Tab-separated table of C-alpha atoms and ligand atoms in Angstrom:
chain	number	residue	atom	x	y	z
A	1	MET	CA	0.305	-0.386	0.211
A	2	VAL	CA	1.818	3.346	-1.205
A	3	HIS	CA	-1.080	5.924	0.769
A	4	ARG	CA	1.657	9.748	-0.321
A	5	TYR	CA	-1.315	11.754	-1.240
A	6	PRO	CA	-3.861	12.675	1.959
A	7	ASP	CA	-7.253	11.389	0.774
A	8	ARG	CA	-5.387	8.571	-1.830
A	9	ALA	CA	-4.185	5.205	-1.697
A	10	LEU	CA	-2.249	2.509	-4.675
A	11	PHE	CA	-2.898	-0.840	-3.789
A	12	LEU	CA	-0.550	-3.203	-5.324
A	13	ILE	CA	-1.999	-6.321	-5.670
A	14	THR	CA	0.056	-8.565	-7.672
A	15	ASP	CA	3.358	-8.283	-9.115
A	16	ARG	CA	2.117	-9.388	-12.416
A	17	CYS	CA	1.290	-8.495	-15.514
A	18	ALA	CA	0.190	-9.834	-18.414
A	19	SER	CA	3.175	-8.414	-20.660
A	20	TYR	CA	6.742	-6.380	-18.643
A	21	CYS	CA	7.669	-2.800	-20.226
A	22	ARG	CA	11.102	-1.990	-19.948
A	23	TYR	CA	10.354	1.256	-18.532
A	24	CYS	CA	8.051	0.127	-15.969
A	25	THR	CA	8.047	2.511	-12.985
A	26	ARG	CA	7.537	-0.705	-10.766
A	27	SER	CA	10.443	-2.478	-12.412
A	28	ARG	CA	11.812	-3.162	-9.545
A	29	VAL	CA	9.487	-5.502	-7.781
A	30	VAL	CA	7.132	-6.536	-11.055
A	31	SER	CA	7.422	-10.181	-12.520
A	32	GLY	CA	9.576	-11.975	-9.618
A	33	ALA	CA	12.880	-11.425	-11.553
A	34	GLY	CA	13.543	-7.476	-9.917
A	35	GLU	CA	15.157	-6.867	-6.803
A	36	GLN	CA	12.353	-6.792	-4.341
A	37	GLU	CA	9.474	-8.931	-3.887
A	38	LEU	CA	5.892	-7.830	-3.425
A	39	GLN	CA	4.345	-10.219	-1.088
A	40	THR	CA	0.520	-8.265	-0.673
A	41	ASP	CA	-0.404	-9.242	2.933
A	42	PHE	CA	-4.808	-8.315	2.077
A	43	ASP	CA	-6.275	-8.393	5.488
A	44	GLU	CA	-3.400	-5.906	6.584
A	45	ALA	CA	-3.813	-3.818	3.925
A	46	ILE	CA	-7.859	-4.193	3.675
A	47	ALA	CA	-7.161	-3.167	7.511
A	48	TYR	CA	-5.556	-0.409	7.117
A	49	LEU	CA	-8.194	1.222	4.569
A	50	ARG	CA	-10.556	1.075	7.252
A	51	ASP	CA	-8.440	2.330	10.037
A	52	HIS	CA	-8.041	5.825	7.709
A	53	THR	CA	-11.405	7.018	7.035
A	54	GLU	CA	-9.670	10.272	4.803
A	55	ILE	CA	-9.228	7.612	2.112
A	56	ARG	CA	-11.202	8.697	-0.243
A	57	ASP	CA	-10.157	6.457	-3.527
A	58	VAL	CA	-8.350	3.452	-3.832
A	59	LEU	CA	-6.472	2.742	-7.137
A	60	LEU	CA	-5.992	-1.213	-7.555
A	61	SER	CA	-2.852	-1.723	-9.106
A	62	GLY	CA	0.023	-3.411	-9.206
A	63	GLY	CA	1.886	-5.099	-11.356
A	64	ASP	CA	-2.173	-5.918	-13.048
A	65	PRO	CA	-5.071	-6.327	-11.373
A	66	LEU	CA	-7.062	-7.953	-14.153
A	67	LEU	CA	-4.595	-10.951	-13.369
A	68	PHE	CA	-6.883	-11.511	-10.834
A	69	SER	CA	-9.856	-14.622	-11.577
A	70	ASP	CA	-13.081	-12.923	-11.738
A	71	ASP	CA	-13.919	-14.267	-8.472
A	72	LYS	CA	-10.855	-13.512	-6.641
A	73	LEU	CA	-10.792	-9.842	-7.553
A	74	ASP	CA	-14.756	-9.757	-7.479
A	75	ALA	CA	-14.104	-11.003	-3.815
A	76	LEU	CA	-11.402	-8.095	-3.364
A	77	LEU	CA	-13.626	-5.149	-5.039
A	78	THR	CA	-16.572	-6.617	-2.654
A	79	LYS	CA	-15.047	-5.606	0.930
A	80	LEU	CA	-13.670	-2.463	-0.395
A	81	ARG	CA	-16.876	-1.790	-0.767
A	82	GLU	CA	-18.264	-2.287	2.277
A	83	ILE	CA	-15.588	0.060	3.687
A	84	PRO	CA	-18.043	3.608	3.885
A	85	HIS	CA	-15.821	5.696	3.131
A	86	LEU	CA	-14.298	4.747	-0.011
A	87	GLU	CA	-16.346	6.571	-2.646
A	88	PHE	CA	-14.151	6.114	-5.529
A	89	LEU	CA	-12.184	2.955	-7.022
A	90	ARG	CA	-9.952	2.505	-9.867
A	91	ILE	CA	-8.149	-0.181	-11.676
A	92	GLY	CA	-4.455	0.989	-13.636
A	93	THR	CA	-4.430	-1.566	-16.341
A	94	ARG	CA	-2.491	-2.401	-19.178
A	95	VAL	CA	-4.790	-5.943	-19.447
A	96	PRO	CA	-6.858	-4.568	-22.055
A	97	ILE	CA	-4.248	-3.722	-24.652
A	98	PHE	CA	-2.064	-6.702	-23.525
A	99	LEU	CA	-4.801	-9.152	-23.305
A	100	PRO	CA	-8.138	-7.611	-24.603
A	101	GLN	CA	-9.419	-11.372	-24.498
A	102	ARG	CA	-9.615	-11.247	-20.836
A	103	ILE	CA	-12.620	-8.238	-21.019
A	104	THR	CA	-15.370	-10.555	-21.301
A	105	PRO	CA	-19.046	-9.787	-20.676
A	106	LYS	CA	-18.511	-11.705	-17.359
A	107	LEU	CA	-15.844	-9.441	-16.142
A	108	CYS	CA	-17.742	-6.448	-17.494
A	109	ARG	CA	-20.245	-7.408	-15.168
A	110	MET	CA	-18.986	-8.143	-12.293
A	111	LEU	CA	-17.710	-4.915	-12.566
A	112	GLN	CA	-20.154	-2.880	-12.524
A	113	LYS	CA	-21.534	-4.291	-10.096
A	114	HIS	CA	-19.270	-2.309	-8.170
A	115	HIS	CA	-20.115	1.159	-9.343
A	116	PRO	CA	-18.302	3.951	-9.665
A	117	LEU	CA	-15.496	2.543	-10.606
A	118	TRP	CA	-13.354	3.599	-13.247
A	119	MET	CA	-10.202	2.165	-14.887
A	120	SER	CA	-6.773	3.918	-16.134
A	121	ILE	CA	-5.794	1.959	-19.951
A	122	HIS	CA	-1.795	2.169	-21.029
A	123	THR	CA	-1.085	3.451	-24.439
A	124	ASN	CA	1.192	5.133	-25.255
A	125	HIS	CA	1.181	4.554	-29.188
A	126	PRO	CA	-1.844	4.142	-32.123
A	127	ARG	CA	-0.904	0.879	-33.312
A	128	GLU	CA	-1.464	-1.109	-29.942
A	129	LEU	CA	-5.477	0.581	-30.459
A	130	THR	CA	-5.962	-2.668	-32.652
A	131	ILE	CA	-9.369	-4.029	-33.715
A	132	GLU	CA	-9.632	-6.302	-30.028
A	133	VAL	CA	-8.397	-3.727	-28.216
A	134	ARG	CA	-11.107	-0.731	-29.645
A	135	ASP	CA	-14.291	-3.678	-28.928
A	136	ALA	CA	-12.507	-4.704	-25.058
A	137	LEU	CA	-12.615	-1.007	-24.627
A	138	ALA	CA	-16.500	-0.252	-26.172
A	139	MET	CA	-17.176	-3.371	-24.241
A	140	LEU	CA	-16.176	-1.607	-20.860
A	141	ALA	CA	-17.264	1.824	-21.517
A	142	ASN	CA	-20.572	-0.046	-22.048
A	143	HIS	CA	-20.935	-1.414	-18.710
A	144	GLY	CA	-20.289	2.570	-17.941
A	145	VAL	CA	-16.823	2.038	-16.936
A	146	PRO	CA	-15.219	5.649	-17.449
A	147	LEU	CA	-12.352	4.856	-19.007
A	148	GLY	CA	-8.658	7.148	-19.484
A	149	ASN	CA	-4.882	6.613	-20.750
A	150	GLN	CA	-1.659	6.720	-19.074
A	151	SER	CA	0.848	7.469	-21.936
A	152	VAL	CA	4.748	7.265	-20.702
A	153	LEU	CA	6.740	9.596	-23.200
A	154	LEU	CA	8.804	7.119	-25.139
A	155	ALA	CA	11.841	8.552	-27.419
A	156	GLY	CA	11.582	7.730	-31.014
A	157	VAL	CA	8.109	6.167	-30.331
A	158	ASN	CA	5.546	8.921	-29.586
A	159	ASP	CA	7.803	11.321	-28.848
A	160	SER	CA	6.327	14.117	-31.783
A	161	VAL	CA	3.040	15.890	-32.541
A	162	PRO	CA	1.646	14.235	-35.363
A	163	VAL	CA	2.140	10.577	-33.273
A	164	MET	CA	0.745	11.748	-29.761
A	165	LYS	CA	-1.885	13.743	-31.859
A	166	SER	CA	-3.032	10.357	-33.619
A	167	LEU	CA	-2.896	8.572	-30.153
A	168	ILE	CA	-5.255	10.639	-28.544
A	169	HIS	CA	-8.088	10.622	-31.683
A	170	LYS	CA	-7.529	6.950	-31.659
A	171	LEU	CA	-8.762	6.892	-28.173
A	172	LEU	CA	-11.310	9.278	-28.466
A	173	ARG	CA	-13.193	7.343	-30.009
A	174	CYS	CA	-13.077	5.025	-28.458
A	175	ARG	CA	-14.496	6.937	-25.333
A	176	VAL	CA	-11.338	6.697	-23.930
A	177	ARG	CA	-10.061	10.552	-22.230
A	178	PRO	CA	-6.507	11.276	-22.318
A	179	TYR	CA	-5.308	11.584	-18.522
A	180	TYR	CA	-1.912	11.733	-18.103
A	181	LEU	CA	1.691	11.822	-19.925
A	182	TYR	CA	3.988	10.775	-18.095
A	183	GLN	CA	8.055	11.885	-18.037
A	184	CYS	CA	9.936	8.657	-18.954
A	185	ASP	CA	11.122	7.313	-14.866
A	186	LEU	CA	14.955	6.991	-14.310
A	187	ILE	CA	14.768	3.368	-14.553
A	188	GLN	CA	18.000	1.524	-15.255
A	189	GLY	CA	17.803	-0.125	-18.413
A	190	SER	CA	15.326	2.595	-20.557
A	191	SER	CA	17.826	5.799	-21.118
A	192	HIS	CA	17.760	4.630	-24.517
A	193	LEU	CA	13.837	5.928	-23.942
A	194	ARG	CA	14.040	8.861	-21.934
A	195	THR	CA	13.605	12.505	-24.023
A	196	SER	CA	13.965	15.494	-23.042
A	197	VAL	CA	11.208	17.391	-20.656
A	198	ARG	CA	11.171	20.374	-23.040
A	199	LYS	CA	9.727	17.492	-25.008
A	200	GLY	CA	6.827	17.083	-22.979
A	201	ILE	CA	6.189	20.622	-22.968
A	202	GLU	CA	6.846	21.659	-26.752
A	203	ILE	CA	3.929	17.928	-27.326
A	204	ILE	CA	1.496	19.975	-25.299
A	205	GLU	CA	2.141	23.386	-26.533
A	206	GLY	CA	1.595	21.110	-29.598
A	207	LEU	CA	-1.941	19.643	-29.004
A	208	ARG	CA	-3.738	22.195	-26.291
A	209	GLY	CA	-5.864	24.825	-28.534
A	210	HIS	CA	-4.947	22.663	-31.934
A	211	THR	CA	-7.350	20.016	-31.077
A	212	THR	CA	-10.133	18.932	-28.805
A	213	GLY	CA	-9.551	19.982	-24.859
A	214	TYR	CA	-10.845	16.542	-23.583
A	215	ALA	CA	-8.166	14.927	-25.894
A	216	ILE	CA	-4.784	16.837	-23.708
A	217	PRO	CA	-3.200	14.672	-21.215
A	218	GLN	CA	-1.686	16.527	-17.966
A	219	PHE	CA	2.512	16.175	-18.891
A	220	VAL	CA	3.951	15.142	-15.503
A	221	ILE	CA	6.953	14.088	-13.774
A	222	ASP	CA	7.101	12.096	-10.842
A	223	ALA	CA	9.642	13.563	-8.805
A	224	PRO	CA	12.497	11.298	-7.842
A	225	GLY	CA	12.078	10.145	-3.870
A	226	GLY	CA	8.874	10.043	-3.733
A	227	GLY	CA	7.999	13.068	-4.610
A	228	GLY	CA	4.503	12.686	-6.302
A	229	LYS	CA	3.208	13.478	-9.143
A	230	VAL	CA	4.448	17.576	-10.365
A	231	PRO	CA	2.008	18.934	-13.877
A	232	VAL	CA	4.931	20.573	-16.097
A	233	ASN	CA	2.975	23.052	-18.596
A	234	PRO	CA	3.971	24.878	-21.528
A	235	GLY	CA	4.117	28.957	-19.861
A	236	TYR	CA	1.550	30.788	-21.255
A	237	VAL	CA	1.499	33.263	-18.801
A	238	PHE	CA	4.478	36.274	-18.908
A	239	PHE	CA	3.283	38.303	-16.486
A	240	HIS	CA	0.679	38.610	-13.637
A	241	ASP	CA	0.604	41.072	-10.441
A	242	SER	CA	-2.037	42.694	-8.251
A	243	GLU	CA	-3.909	44.660	-11.437
A	244	LYS	CA	-3.016	42.648	-14.720
A	245	VAL	CA	-2.112	39.274	-15.949
A	246	VAL	CA	-0.353	39.428	-19.243
A	247	PHE	CA	-0.844	35.712	-21.099
A	248	ARG	CA	-0.258	34.537	-24.882
A	249	ASN	CA	-2.793	31.947	-26.476
A	250	PHE	CA	-1.768	28.932	-28.369
A	251	GLU	CA	-1.433	30.821	-31.224
A	252	GLY	CA	0.960	33.169	-29.444
A	253	ARG	CA	-0.810	35.979	-29.855
A	254	VAL	CA	-0.528	38.663	-26.874
A	255	PHE	CA	-3.052	39.341	-24.473
A	256	GLU	CA	-3.842	41.460	-20.857
A	257	TYR	CA	-6.751	40.573	-18.715
A	258	PRO	CA	-7.654	43.064	-15.749
A	259	GLU	CA	-6.995	40.794	-12.548
A	260	VAL	CA	-9.240	42.297	-8.944
A	261	LEU	CA	-8.801	41.540	-5.472
A	262	ASP	CA	-10.751	39.148	-3.948
A	263	ARG	CA	-13.380	39.651	-1.540
A	264	ASP	CA	-12.545	37.270	0.904
A	265	LEU	CA	-8.635	38.538	1.120
A	266	GLY	CA	-9.029	41.770	-0.070
A	267	MET	CA	-5.936	41.705	-1.330
A	268	THR	CA	-3.709	39.617	-3.420
A	269	LEU	CA	-0.595	38.810	-3.176
A	270	PRO	CA	1.396	39.986	-6.197
A	271	ILE	CA	2.573	37.033	-8.107
A	272	LEU	CA	5.449	37.702	-9.734
A	273	HIS	CA	6.620	35.969	-13.398
A	274	GLU	CA	10.705	36.219	-14.003
A	275	GLU	CA	9.579	35.073	-18.313
A	276	ALA	CA	10.955	37.796	-20.775
A	277	PHE	CA	8.440	39.077	-22.702
A	278	THR	CA	8.812	36.855	-25.982
A	279	SER	CA	6.792	39.812	-28.969
B	1	PLP	C1	-0.535	8.324	-9.369
B	1	PLP	C2	-0.607	7.697	-7.618
B	1	PLP	C3	-2.176	8.261	-7.198
B	1	PLP	C4	-3.135	8.824	-8.035
B	1	PLP	O1	-2.955	9.773	-8.666
B	1	PLP	P1	-3.883	10.439	-9.122
B	1	PLP	O2	-2.949	12.271	-9.607
B	1	PLP	O3	-5.531	10.986	-8.236
B	1	PLP	O4	-4.314	9.388	-10.336
B	1	PLP	C5	-1.906	7.639	-5.843
B	1	PLP	N1	-1.054	7.340	-5.273
B	1	PLP	C6	0.308	7.231	-5.736
B	1	PLP	C7	1.126	6.524	-4.993
B	1	PLP	C8	0.204	7.483	-6.980
B	1	PLP	O5	1.766	7.337	-7.504
């Protein structure tokens, strides 16, 4: 159990996946070939969640939770649903991509009993969205499972605006909302796949305003040393003080907008941006 954020917890329920990604953020733990062994004590984990009433959101991950049998997963979700303060459950999985035949009507009917249950899938390239994957995602969406996608920015794979645009447009057609775009973690053996942070910012800049807002993921860096996900965005604001904000739009046109005093505070603290005006 990783409880890093105030109101939500990451519950690692297995160390197995349908296939393994060499840039995986949990390479050390998964597949049984890593340095660490994942041993989940389910009774202890459930007791922890029951005791911590501030947790309202539990994210099942691993490994891949959909490698559990329907019955095993049903029993776990039922136990979680018995905890009254858990409002929201999610499953992080790459099974709809790597093993789409696992997404069966029986599995979907079981998941449907545990709503609100959301799912985060993981695709990096439009070619991963095959006909079989499209059908699996449609079955999940038809059973009311809201779908999000997480991508990892990979050099030579998806580090360009055209590839990313094609991926996110295909995802929307599959009723999947692009959620996060991750800077590739500092995983041993993955340096050839790593891009610059600048590249990620450039890609987001090439999407925002140029295509459907729903299609645009949030670019994040998972801060090393347990810092959590930090959003990294293109700079649109050139200047901001108590009187005005100066910003640009996606075409580079510059605008000035009046700042006001917030009634509740009676004053605003000036936020000064050092960035120079670039015409
Ligand atoms: C990513 C993550 C979450 C979920 O974060 P959201 O921004 O709410 O999707 C929760 N716990 C840990 C440890 C995580 O890494």
